[in-house]
């Protein structure tokens, strides 16, 4: 029952939020400041409706990058990230997403007018041209970008493999990359449960990368190594944050939710072990 009540309320809030957001951003379409307004004032409040308590540590070093080009890299767990991570989006930051997102009802229009970077993954040439333009804009401090190194949602299956794009973009633009690590929440999430526990997010220290010559094999290997090193930082920090969340959730009686895929896998393993 709670699930359907939440869905109804989310639909109502989405329609109202879309109308208000549209009236604001239509006056200055494609302005990088639009993303901050939409995420902070229209998406972030939604997290309360789904029962997740978000905790964010804003380190002092972020002040040094206000108004400057930065690559923010975050782990991607589900579609709910647009609300659970919304309070991490800083002024002047735009997201990079697939071009097809513009066709999502309501959200697509706001996404389009917010100034987010639309990447055509089906056309490698266009995608490269888009990223080259992003590097130029980052160097010129026109905006910062938010990107998911995994390229897709992990859906509770653990941190995925990182693509080299974020590291390469930061390198080409000559700007720092700042990791934003979120604790695991999707396996604790149930729309039929009032309290879905805690989510902790932390900004890690900025990373400055050297330039990479993609025609040089040694540089390509180094790029892949740096990308893997970045992923290892995420793995270690996620484990640390997950333990903190586990303790916090246990105090409130919030237990993990077994997702259907995981349950099926466990059942199959148990069956095989008994043969």
PDB file of C-alpha atoms in Angstrom:
ATOM      1  CA  UNK A   1       0.000   0.000   0.000  1.00  0.00           C
ATOM      2  CA  UNK A   2       2.813   2.395   0.931  1.00  0.00           C
ATOM      3  CA  UNK A   3       4.466   1.737  -2.425  1.00  0.00           C
ATOM      4  CA  UNK A   4       1.431   2.880  -4.411  1.00  0.00           C
ATOM      5  CA  UNK A   5       0.917   5.903  -2.159  1.00  0.00           C
ATOM      6  CA  UNK A   6       4.539   6.884  -2.723  1.00  0.00           C
ATOM      7  CA  UNK A   7       4.278   6.405  -6.483  1.00  0.00           C
ATOM      8  CA  UNK A   8       1.149   8.576  -6.596  1.00  0.00           C
ATOM      9  CA  UNK A   9       2.819  11.288  -4.553  1.00  0.00           C
ATOM     10  CA  UNK A  10       5.968  11.107  -6.679  1.00  0.00           C
ATOM     11  CA  UNK A  11       3.916  11.512  -9.851  1.00  0.00           C
ATOM     12  CA  UNK A  12       2.138  14.564  -8.452  1.00  0.00           C
ATOM     13  CA  UNK A  13       5.411  16.097  -7.237  1.00  0.00           C
ATOM     14  CA  UNK A  14       7.083  15.329 -10.584  1.00  0.00           C
ATOM     15  CA  UNK A  15       4.402  17.126 -12.568  1.00  0.00           C
ATOM     16  CA  UNK A  16       4.392  20.167 -10.274  1.00  0.00           C
ATOM     17  CA  UNK A  17       8.185  20.200 -10.113  1.00  0.00           C
ATOM     18  CA  UNK A  18       8.458  19.946 -13.879  1.00  0.00           C
ATOM     19  CA  UNK A  19       6.112  22.891 -14.418  1.00  0.00           C
ATOM     20  CA  UNK A  20       7.962  25.143 -11.972  1.00  0.00           C
ATOM     21  CA  UNK A  21      11.428  24.062 -13.143  1.00  0.00           C
ATOM     22  CA  UNK A  22      10.442  24.541 -16.771  1.00  0.00           C
ATOM     23  CA  UNK A  23       9.270  28.100 -16.125  1.00  0.00           C
ATOM     24  CA  UNK A  24      12.628  28.895 -14.491  1.00  0.00           C
ATOM     25  CA  UNK A  25      15.034  27.333 -16.963  1.00  0.00           C
ATOM     26  CA  UNK A  26      13.147  28.216 -20.151  1.00  0.00           C
ATOM     27  CA  UNK A  27      14.225  31.834 -19.638  1.00  0.00           C
ATOM     28  CA  UNK A  28      17.893  30.851 -19.890  1.00  0.00           C
ATOM     29  CA  UNK A  29      18.046  27.531 -21.761  1.00  0.00           C
ATOM     30  CA  UNK A  30      21.293  25.516 -21.703  1.00  0.00           C
ATOM     31  CA  UNK A  31      22.759  27.646 -18.928  1.00  0.00           C
ATOM     32  CA  UNK A  32      25.079  25.485 -16.743  1.00  0.00           C
ATOM     33  CA  UNK A  33      23.529  27.061 -13.630  1.00  0.00           C
ATOM     34  CA  UNK A  34      20.230  25.379 -14.460  1.00  0.00           C
ATOM     35  CA  UNK A  35      21.484  21.940 -13.431  1.00  0.00           C
ATOM     36  CA  UNK A  36      22.263  23.108  -9.907  1.00  0.00           C
ATOM     37  CA  UNK A  37      18.837  24.701  -9.509  1.00  0.00           C
ATOM     38  CA  UNK A  38      17.003  21.614 -10.753  1.00  0.00           C
ATOM     39  CA  UNK A  39      19.002  19.114  -8.686  1.00  0.00           C
ATOM     40  CA  UNK A  40      19.130  21.070  -5.414  1.00  0.00           C
ATOM     41  CA  UNK A  41      15.614  22.479  -5.327  1.00  0.00           C
ATOM     42  CA  UNK A  42      13.533  19.969  -7.268  1.00  0.00           C
ATOM     43  CA  UNK A  43      15.293  16.581  -7.103  1.00  0.00           C
ATOM     44  CA  UNK A  44      17.082  16.543  -3.737  1.00  0.00           C
ATOM     45  CA  UNK A  45      13.884  17.001  -1.647  1.00  0.00           C
ATOM     46  CA  UNK A  46      12.380  13.877  -3.256  1.00  0.00           C
ATOM     47  CA  UNK A  47      14.773  11.665  -1.290  1.00  0.00           C
ATOM     48  CA  UNK A  48      12.629  12.244   1.798  1.00  0.00           C
ATOM     49  CA  UNK A  49       9.645  10.681   0.025  1.00  0.00           C
ATOM     50  CA  UNK A  50      11.497   7.422  -0.558  1.00  0.00           C
ATOM     51  CA  UNK A  51      12.686   7.093   3.031  1.00  0.00           C
ATOM     52  CA  UNK A  52      16.446   7.430   2.632  1.00  0.00           C
ATOM     53  CA  UNK A  53      18.473   9.617   5.016  1.00  0.00           C
ATOM     54  CA  UNK A  54      21.367  11.228   3.156  1.00  0.00           C
ATOM     55  CA  UNK A  55      24.573  12.330   4.891  1.00  0.00           C
ATOM     56  CA  UNK A  56      27.157  14.369   2.967  1.00  0.00           C
ATOM     57  CA  UNK A  57      30.537  15.605   4.113  1.00  0.00           C
ATOM     58  CA  UNK A  58      31.519  18.797   2.264  1.00  0.00           C
ATOM     59  CA  UNK A  59      35.292  19.159   2.720  1.00  0.00           C
ATOM     60  CA  UNK A  60      36.932  22.591   2.901  1.00  0.00           C
ATOM     61  CA  UNK A  61      38.973  21.991  -0.254  1.00  0.00           C
ATOM     62  CA  UNK A  62      35.819  22.299  -2.383  1.00  0.00           C
ATOM     63  CA  UNK A  63      35.941  26.060  -1.841  1.00  0.00           C
ATOM     64  CA  UNK A  64      39.158  26.152  -3.872  1.00  0.00           C
ATOM     65  CA  UNK A  65      37.318  24.897  -6.951  1.00  0.00           C
ATOM     66  CA  UNK A  66      34.278  27.168  -6.931  1.00  0.00           C
ATOM     67  CA  UNK A  67      33.764  28.553 -10.424  1.00  0.00           C
ATOM     68  CA  UNK A  68      36.488  26.338 -11.881  1.00  0.00           C
ATOM     69  CA  UNK A  69      36.389  23.383 -14.240  1.00  0.00           C
ATOM     70  CA  UNK A  70      36.413  20.060 -12.404  1.00  0.00           C
ATOM     71  CA  UNK A  71      35.559  16.466 -13.314  1.00  0.00           C
ATOM     72  CA  UNK A  72      33.367  14.933 -10.601  1.00  0.00           C
ATOM     73  CA  UNK A  73      33.245  11.126 -10.788  1.00  0.00           C
ATOM     74  CA  UNK A  74      30.638   9.127  -8.828  1.00  0.00           C
ATOM     75  CA  UNK A  75      29.544   5.503  -8.550  1.00  0.00           C
ATOM     76  CA  UNK A  76      26.222   4.747 -10.267  1.00  0.00           C
ATOM     77  CA  UNK A  77      23.783   2.390  -8.504  1.00  0.00           C
ATOM     78  CA  UNK A  78      20.298   3.016  -9.888  1.00  0.00           C
ATOM     79  CA  UNK A  79      17.923   5.506 -11.504  1.00  0.00           C
ATOM     80  CA  UNK A  80      17.267   6.831  -8.000  1.00  0.00           C
ATOM     81  CA  UNK A  81      20.744   8.394  -8.081  1.00  0.00           C
ATOM     82  CA  UNK A  82      19.207  11.509  -9.622  1.00  0.00           C
ATOM     83  CA  UNK A  83      17.612  12.218  -6.239  1.00  0.00           C
ATOM     84  CA  UNK A  84      19.913  10.431  -3.761  1.00  0.00           C
ATOM     85  CA  UNK A  85      23.030  12.176  -5.129  1.00  0.00           C
ATOM     86  CA  UNK A  86      21.360  15.484  -5.992  1.00  0.00           C
ATOM     87  CA  UNK A  87      22.725  17.392  -2.989  1.00  0.00           C
ATOM     88  CA  UNK A  88      26.277  16.610  -4.130  1.00  0.00           C
ATOM     89  CA  UNK A  89      25.874  18.636  -7.318  1.00  0.00           C
ATOM     90  CA  UNK A  90      27.719  21.926  -6.879  1.00  0.00           C
ATOM     91  CA  UNK A  91      26.997  25.225  -8.678  1.00  0.00           C
ATOM     92  CA  UNK A  92      28.225  25.333 -12.270  1.00  0.00           C
ATOM     93  CA  UNK A  93      28.187  21.542 -12.680  1.00  0.00           C
ATOM     94  CA  UNK A  94      26.479  19.781 -15.575  1.00  0.00           C
ATOM     95  CA  UNK A  95      25.975  16.065 -16.095  1.00  0.00           C
ATOM     96  CA  UNK A  96      27.061  13.903 -19.008  1.00  0.00           C
ATOM     97  CA  UNK A  97      24.430  11.429 -20.110  1.00  0.00           C
ATOM     98  CA  UNK A  98      23.272   9.489 -23.102  1.00  0.00           C
ATOM     99  CA  UNK A  99      21.470  11.444 -25.796  1.00  0.00           C
ATOM    100  CA  UNK A 100      18.344   9.275 -25.543  1.00  0.00           C
ATOM    101  CA  UNK A 101      17.543  10.716 -22.090  1.00  0.00           C
ATOM    102  CA  UNK A 102      15.886  13.689 -23.773  1.00  0.00           C
ATOM    103  CA  UNK A 103      12.995  11.364 -24.741  1.00  0.00           C
ATOM    104  CA  UNK A 104      12.144  10.465 -21.146  1.00  0.00           C
ATOM    105  CA  UNK A 105       8.742  12.067 -20.346  1.00  0.00           C
ATOM    106  CA  UNK A 106       9.042  15.348 -18.374  1.00  0.00           C
ATOM    107  CA  UNK A 107      12.601  14.607 -17.225  1.00  0.00           C
ATOM    108  CA  UNK A 108      13.904  14.740 -20.801  1.00  0.00           C
ATOM    109  CA  UNK A 109      12.748  18.304 -21.384  1.00  0.00           C
ATOM    110  CA  UNK A 110      14.342  19.532 -18.160  1.00  0.00           C
ATOM    111  CA  UNK A 111      17.497  17.531 -18.895  1.00  0.00           C
ATOM    112  CA  UNK A 112      17.708  19.104 -22.352  1.00  0.00           C
ATOM    113  CA  UNK A 113      17.191  22.700 -21.170  1.00  0.00           C
ATOM    114  CA  UNK A 114      19.423  22.347 -18.112  1.00  0.00           C
ATOM    115  CA  UNK A 115      22.562  22.485 -20.213  1.00  0.00           C
ATOM    116  CA  UNK A 116      23.618  18.879 -19.592  1.00  0.00           C
ATOM    117  CA  UNK A 117      26.007  17.295 -22.081  1.00  0.00           C
ATOM    118  CA  UNK A 118      24.253  14.811 -24.355  1.00  0.00           C
ATOM    119  CA  UNK A 119      26.504  12.010 -25.585  1.00  0.00           C
ATOM    120  CA  UNK A 120      25.659  10.034 -28.725  1.00  0.00           C
ATOM    121  CA  UNK A 121      27.026   6.622 -27.778  1.00  0.00           C
ATOM    122  CA  UNK A 122      25.898   5.104 -31.069  1.00  0.00           C
ATOM    123  CA  UNK A 123      28.189   7.393 -33.068  1.00  0.00           C
ATOM    124  CA  UNK A 124      31.801   7.202 -31.930  1.00  0.00           C
ATOM    125  CA  UNK A 125      32.896  10.172 -34.042  1.00  0.00           C
ATOM    126  CA  UNK A 126      30.199  12.449 -32.623  1.00  0.00           C
ATOM    127  CA  UNK A 127      30.886  11.189 -29.107  1.00  0.00           C
ATOM    128  CA  UNK A 128      34.582  12.030 -29.436  1.00  0.00           C
ATOM    129  CA  UNK A 129      33.758  15.465 -30.820  1.00  0.00           C
ATOM    130  CA  UNK A 130      31.433  16.102 -27.886  1.00  0.00           C
ATOM    131  CA  UNK A 131      34.077  15.078 -25.351  1.00  0.00           C
ATOM    132  CA  UNK A 132      36.695  17.273 -27.075  1.00  0.00           C
ATOM    133  CA  UNK A 133      34.308  20.211 -26.715  1.00  0.00           C
ATOM    134  CA  UNK A 134      33.782  19.280 -23.049  1.00  0.00           C
ATOM    135  CA  UNK A 135      37.553  19.333 -22.487  1.00  0.00           C
ATOM    136  CA  UNK A 136      37.766  22.813 -24.036  1.00  0.00           C
ATOM    137  CA  UNK A 137      34.919  24.089 -21.849  1.00  0.00           C
ATOM    138  CA  UNK A 138      36.501  22.598 -18.727  1.00  0.00           C
ATOM    139  CA  UNK A 139      39.827  24.245 -19.528  1.00  0.00           C
ATOM    140  CA  UNK A 140      38.042  27.570 -20.019  1.00  0.00           C
ATOM    141  CA  UNK A 141      36.220  27.091 -16.660  1.00  0.00           C
ATOM    142  CA  UNK A 142      32.829  27.370 -18.375  1.00  0.00           C
ATOM    143  CA  UNK A 143      31.503  24.575 -16.174  1.00  0.00           C
ATOM    144  CA  UNK A 144      32.381  21.406 -14.267  1.00  0.00           C
ATOM    145  CA  UNK A 145      31.066  17.997 -15.281  1.00  0.00           C
ATOM    146  CA  UNK A 146      29.543  15.089 -13.404  1.00  0.00           C
ATOM    147  CA  UNK A 147      30.229  11.667 -14.855  1.00  0.00           C
ATOM    148  CA  UNK A 148      29.731   8.020 -13.870  1.00  0.00           C
ATOM    149  CA  UNK A 149      32.942   6.042 -14.622  1.00  0.00           C
ATOM    150  CA  UNK A 150      31.003   2.760 -14.742  1.00  0.00           C
ATOM    151  CA  UNK A 151      28.936   4.065 -17.637  1.00  0.00           C
ATOM    152  CA  UNK A 152      25.831   2.261 -16.396  1.00  0.00           C
ATOM    153  CA  UNK A 153      23.963   1.322 -13.209  1.00  0.00           C
ATOM    154  CA  UNK A 154      25.396  -1.410 -10.989  1.00  0.00           C
ATOM    155  CA  UNK A 155      21.888  -2.382  -9.728  1.00  0.00           C
ATOM    156  CA  UNK A 156      23.185  -3.764  -6.446  1.00  0.00           C
ATOM    157  CA  UNK A 157      25.718  -6.100  -8.071  1.00  0.00           C
ATOM    158  CA  UNK A 158      28.767  -4.251  -6.796  1.00  0.00           C
ATOM    159  CA  UNK A 159      30.979  -1.600  -8.343  1.00  0.00           C
ATOM    160  CA  UNK A 160      31.341  -2.106 -12.083  1.00  0.00           C
ATOM    161  CA  UNK A 161      34.398  -1.761 -14.270  1.00  0.00           C
ATOM    162  CA  UNK A 162      35.528   1.825 -14.818  1.00  0.00           C
ATOM    163  CA  UNK A 163      35.868   3.341 -18.263  1.00  0.00           C
ATOM    164  CA  UNK A 164      38.907   5.530 -18.956  1.00  0.00           C
ATOM    165  CA  UNK A 165      36.785   8.500 -20.069  1.00  0.00           C
ATOM    166  CA  UNK A 166      36.729  10.484 -16.779  1.00  0.00           C
ATOM    167  CA  UNK A 167      40.480  10.199 -16.237  1.00  0.00           C
ATOM    168  CA  UNK A 168      41.238  11.012 -19.875  1.00  0.00           C
ATOM    169  CA  UNK A 169      38.881  14.005 -19.877  1.00  0.00           C
ATOM    170  CA  UNK A 170      40.444  15.450 -16.720  1.00  0.00           C
ATOM    171  CA  UNK A 171      43.882  14.863 -18.224  1.00  0.00           C
ATOM    172  CA  UNK A 172      43.108  16.490 -21.574  1.00  0.00           C
ATOM    173  CA  UNK A 173      41.437  19.479 -19.928  1.00  0.00           C
ATOM    174  CA  UNK A 174      44.202  19.905 -17.364  1.00  0.00           C
ATOM    175  CA  UNK A 175      41.690  19.958 -14.498  1.00  0.00           C
ATOM    176  CA  UNK A 176      41.450  17.867 -11.315  1.00  0.00           C
ATOM    177  CA  UNK A 177      39.178  14.868 -10.903  1.00  0.00           C
ATOM    178  CA  UNK A 178      37.284  14.729  -7.612  1.00  0.00           C
ATOM    179  CA  UNK A 179      35.777  11.344  -6.683  1.00  0.00           C
ATOM    180  CA  UNK A 180      32.351  11.351  -5.019  1.00  0.00           C
ATOM    181  CA  UNK A 181      31.770   8.011  -3.298  1.00  0.00           C
ATOM    182  CA  UNK A 182      28.316   6.899  -2.166  1.00  0.00           C
ATOM    183  CA  UNK A 183      27.632   3.995   0.159  1.00  0.00           C
ATOM    184  CA  UNK A 184      25.547   1.099  -1.155  1.00  0.00           C
ATOM    185  CA  UNK A 185      21.840   1.761  -0.774  1.00  0.00           C
ATOM    186  CA  UNK A 186      19.963  -0.104  -3.483  1.00  0.00           C
ATOM    187  CA  UNK A 187      19.961  -3.414  -1.570  1.00  0.00           C
ATOM    188  CA  UNK A 188      18.391  -1.642   1.409  1.00  0.00           C
ATOM    189  CA  UNK A 189      15.705   0.033  -0.664  1.00  0.00           C
ATOM    190  CA  UNK A 190      12.062  -1.046  -0.642  1.00  0.00           C
ATOM    191  CA  UNK A 191       9.228   1.243  -1.720  1.00  0.00           C
ATOM    192  CA  UNK A 192       6.914  -0.598   0.700  1.00  0.00           C
ATOM    193  CA  UNK A 193       9.098   0.252   3.689  1.00  0.00           C
ATOM    194  CA  UNK A 194       8.862   3.600   5.427  1.00  0.00           C
ATOM    195  CA  UNK A 195      12.481   3.685   6.614  1.00  0.00           C
ATOM    196  CA  UNK A 196      15.036   2.731   3.953  1.00  0.00           C
ATOM    197  CA  UNK A 197      18.048   3.536   6.057  1.00  0.00           C
ATOM    198  CA  UNK A 198      21.048   5.763   5.551  1.00  0.00           C
ATOM    199  CA  UNK A 199      23.252   6.809   2.662  1.00  0.00           C
ATOM    200  CA  UNK A 200      26.658   8.403   3.212  1.00  0.00           C
ATOM    201  CA  UNK A 201      28.560  10.306   0.536  1.00  0.00           C
ATOM    202  CA  UNK A 202      32.116  11.608   0.666  1.00  0.00           C
ATOM    203  CA  UNK A 203      34.279  13.715  -1.623  1.00  0.00           C
ATOM    204  CA  UNK A 204      37.810  12.336  -1.899  1.00  0.00           C
ATOM    205  CA  UNK A 205      40.912  14.445  -2.413  1.00  0.00           C
ATOM    206  CA  UNK A 206      41.311  15.932  -5.924  1.00  0.00           C
ATOM    207  CA  UNK A 207      43.483  13.944  -8.330  1.00  0.00           C
ATOM    208  CA  UNK A 208      45.594  15.655 -10.996  1.00  0.00           C
ATOM    209  CA  UNK A 209      46.597  13.466 -13.928  1.00  0.00           C
ATOM    210  CA  UNK A 210      49.463  13.850 -16.389  1.00  0.00           C
ATOM    211  CA  UNK A 211      48.778  14.149 -20.103  1.00  0.00           C
ATOM    212  CA  UNK A 212      48.332  10.906 -22.035  1.00  0.00           C
ATOM    213  CA  UNK A 213      49.311  10.328 -25.646  1.00  0.00           C
ATOM    214  CA  UNK A 214      46.844   7.751 -26.935  1.00  0.00           C
ATOM    215  CA  UNK A 215      49.234   6.877 -29.765  1.00  0.00           C
ATOM    216  CA  UNK A 216      51.823   5.801 -27.226  1.00  0.00           C
ATOM    217  CA  UNK A 217      51.345   2.282 -25.828  1.00  0.00           C
ATOM    218  CA  UNK A 218      53.045   3.124 -22.557  1.00  0.00           C
ATOM    219  CA  UNK A 219      50.714   6.075 -22.048  1.00  0.00           C
ATOM    220  CA  UNK A 220      47.673   3.943 -22.842  1.00  0.00           C
ATOM    221  CA  UNK A 221      48.779   1.365 -20.270  1.00  0.00           C
ATOM    222  CA  UNK A 222      49.354   4.148 -17.755  1.00  0.00           C
ATOM    223  CA  UNK A 223      45.881   5.556 -18.457  1.00  0.00           C
ATOM    224  CA  UNK A 224      44.328   2.154 -17.788  1.00  0.00           C
ATOM    225  CA  UNK A 225      46.410   1.761 -14.616  1.00  0.00           C
ATOM    226  CA  UNK A 226      45.330   5.181 -13.328  1.00  0.00           C
ATOM    227  CA  UNK A 227      41.709   4.302 -14.093  1.00  0.00           C
ATOM    228  CA  UNK A 228      42.025   1.037 -12.172  1.00  0.00           C
ATOM    229  CA  UNK A 229      43.695   2.893  -9.277  1.00  0.00           C
ATOM    230  CA  UNK A 230      40.701   5.244  -9.206  1.00  0.00           C
ATOM    231  CA  UNK A 231      38.345   2.291  -9.053  1.00  0.00           C
ATOM    232  CA  UNK A 232      40.316   0.789  -6.161  1.00  0.00           C
ATOM    233  CA  UNK A 233      39.888   4.042  -4.248  1.00  0.00           C
ATOM    234  CA  UNK A 234      36.138   3.694  -4.724  1.00  0.00           C
ATOM    235  CA  UNK A 235      36.170   0.038  -3.649  1.00  0.00           C
ATOM    236  CA  UNK A 236      38.008   0.832  -0.412  1.00  0.00           C
ATOM    237  CA  UNK A 237      35.875   3.849   0.440  1.00  0.00           C
ATOM    238  CA  UNK A 238      32.579   2.085  -0.371  1.00  0.00           C
ATOM    239  CA  UNK A 239      33.537  -0.755   1.991  1.00  0.00           C
ATOM    240  CA  UNK A 240      34.308   1.794   4.714  1.00  0.00           C
ATOM    241  CA  UNK A 241      31.063   3.719   4.206  1.00  0.00           C
ATOM    242  CA  UNK A 242      28.983   0.525   3.961  1.00  0.00           C
ATOM    243  CA  UNK A 243      30.217  -0.576   7.369  1.00  0.00           C
ATOM    244  CA  UNK A 244      29.211   2.770   8.876  1.00  0.00           C
ATOM    245  CA  UNK A 245      25.794   2.515   7.240  1.00  0.00           C
ATOM    246  CA  UNK A 246      25.364  -1.077   8.446  1.00  0.00           C
ATOM    247  CA  UNK A 247      25.847   0.025  12.061  1.00  0.00           C
ATOM    248  CA  UNK A 248      23.490   2.991  11.620  1.00  0.00           C
ATOM    249  CA  UNK A 249      20.833   0.844   9.951  1.00  0.00           C
ATOM    250  CA  UNK A 250      21.049  -1.903  12.581  1.00  0.00           C
ATOM    251  CA  UNK A 251      20.324   0.621  15.307  1.00  0.00           C
ATOM    252  CA  UNK A 252      17.094   1.491  13.484  1.00  0.00           C
ATOM    253  CA  UNK A 253      16.174  -2.078  12.578  1.00  0.00           C
ATOM    254  CA  UNK A 254      16.689  -1.547   8.840  1.00  0.00           C
ATOM    255  CA  UNK A 255      17.649  -4.844   7.224  1.00  0.00           C
ATOM    256  CA  UNK A 256      18.893  -5.462   3.665  1.00  0.00           C
ATOM    257  CA  UNK A 257      16.348  -6.337   1.009  1.00  0.00           C
ATOM    258  CA  UNK A 258      17.078  -9.466  -1.041  1.00  0.00           C
ATOM    259  CA  UNK A 259      16.620  -8.519  -4.675  1.00  0.00           C
ATOM    260  CA  UNK A 260      15.022 -11.198  -6.937  1.00  0.00           C
ATOM    261  CA  UNK A 261      18.199 -11.783  -8.966  1.00  0.00           C
ATOM    262  CA  UNK A 262      20.283 -12.280  -5.839  1.00  0.00           C
ATOM    263  CA  UNK A 263      17.700 -14.613  -4.343  1.00  0.00           C
ATOM    264  CA  UNK A 264      17.612 -16.719  -7.499  1.00  0.00           C
ATOM    265  CA  UNK A 265      21.419 -16.939  -7.526  1.00  0.00           C
ATOM    266  CA  UNK A 266      21.536 -18.017  -3.876  1.00  0.00           C
ATOM    267  CA  UNK A 267      18.852 -20.634  -4.467  1.00  0.00           C
ATOM    268  CA  UNK A 268      20.736 -22.030  -7.452  1.00  0.00           C
ATOM    269  CA  UNK A 269      23.985 -22.184  -5.454  1.00  0.00           C
ATOM    270  CA  UNK A 270      22.275 -23.961  -2.561  1.00  0.00           C
ATOM    271  CA  UNK A 271      20.739 -26.467  -4.969  1.00  0.00           C
ATOM    272  CA  UNK A 272      24.095 -27.171  -6.594  1.00  0.00           C
ATOM    273  CA  UNK A 273      25.765 -27.629  -3.224  1.00  0.00           C
ATOM    274  CA  UNK A 274      23.213 -30.202  -2.178  1.00  0.00           C
ATOM    275  CA  UNK A 275      23.753 -32.396  -5.245  1.00  0.00           C
TER     276      UNK A 275
END
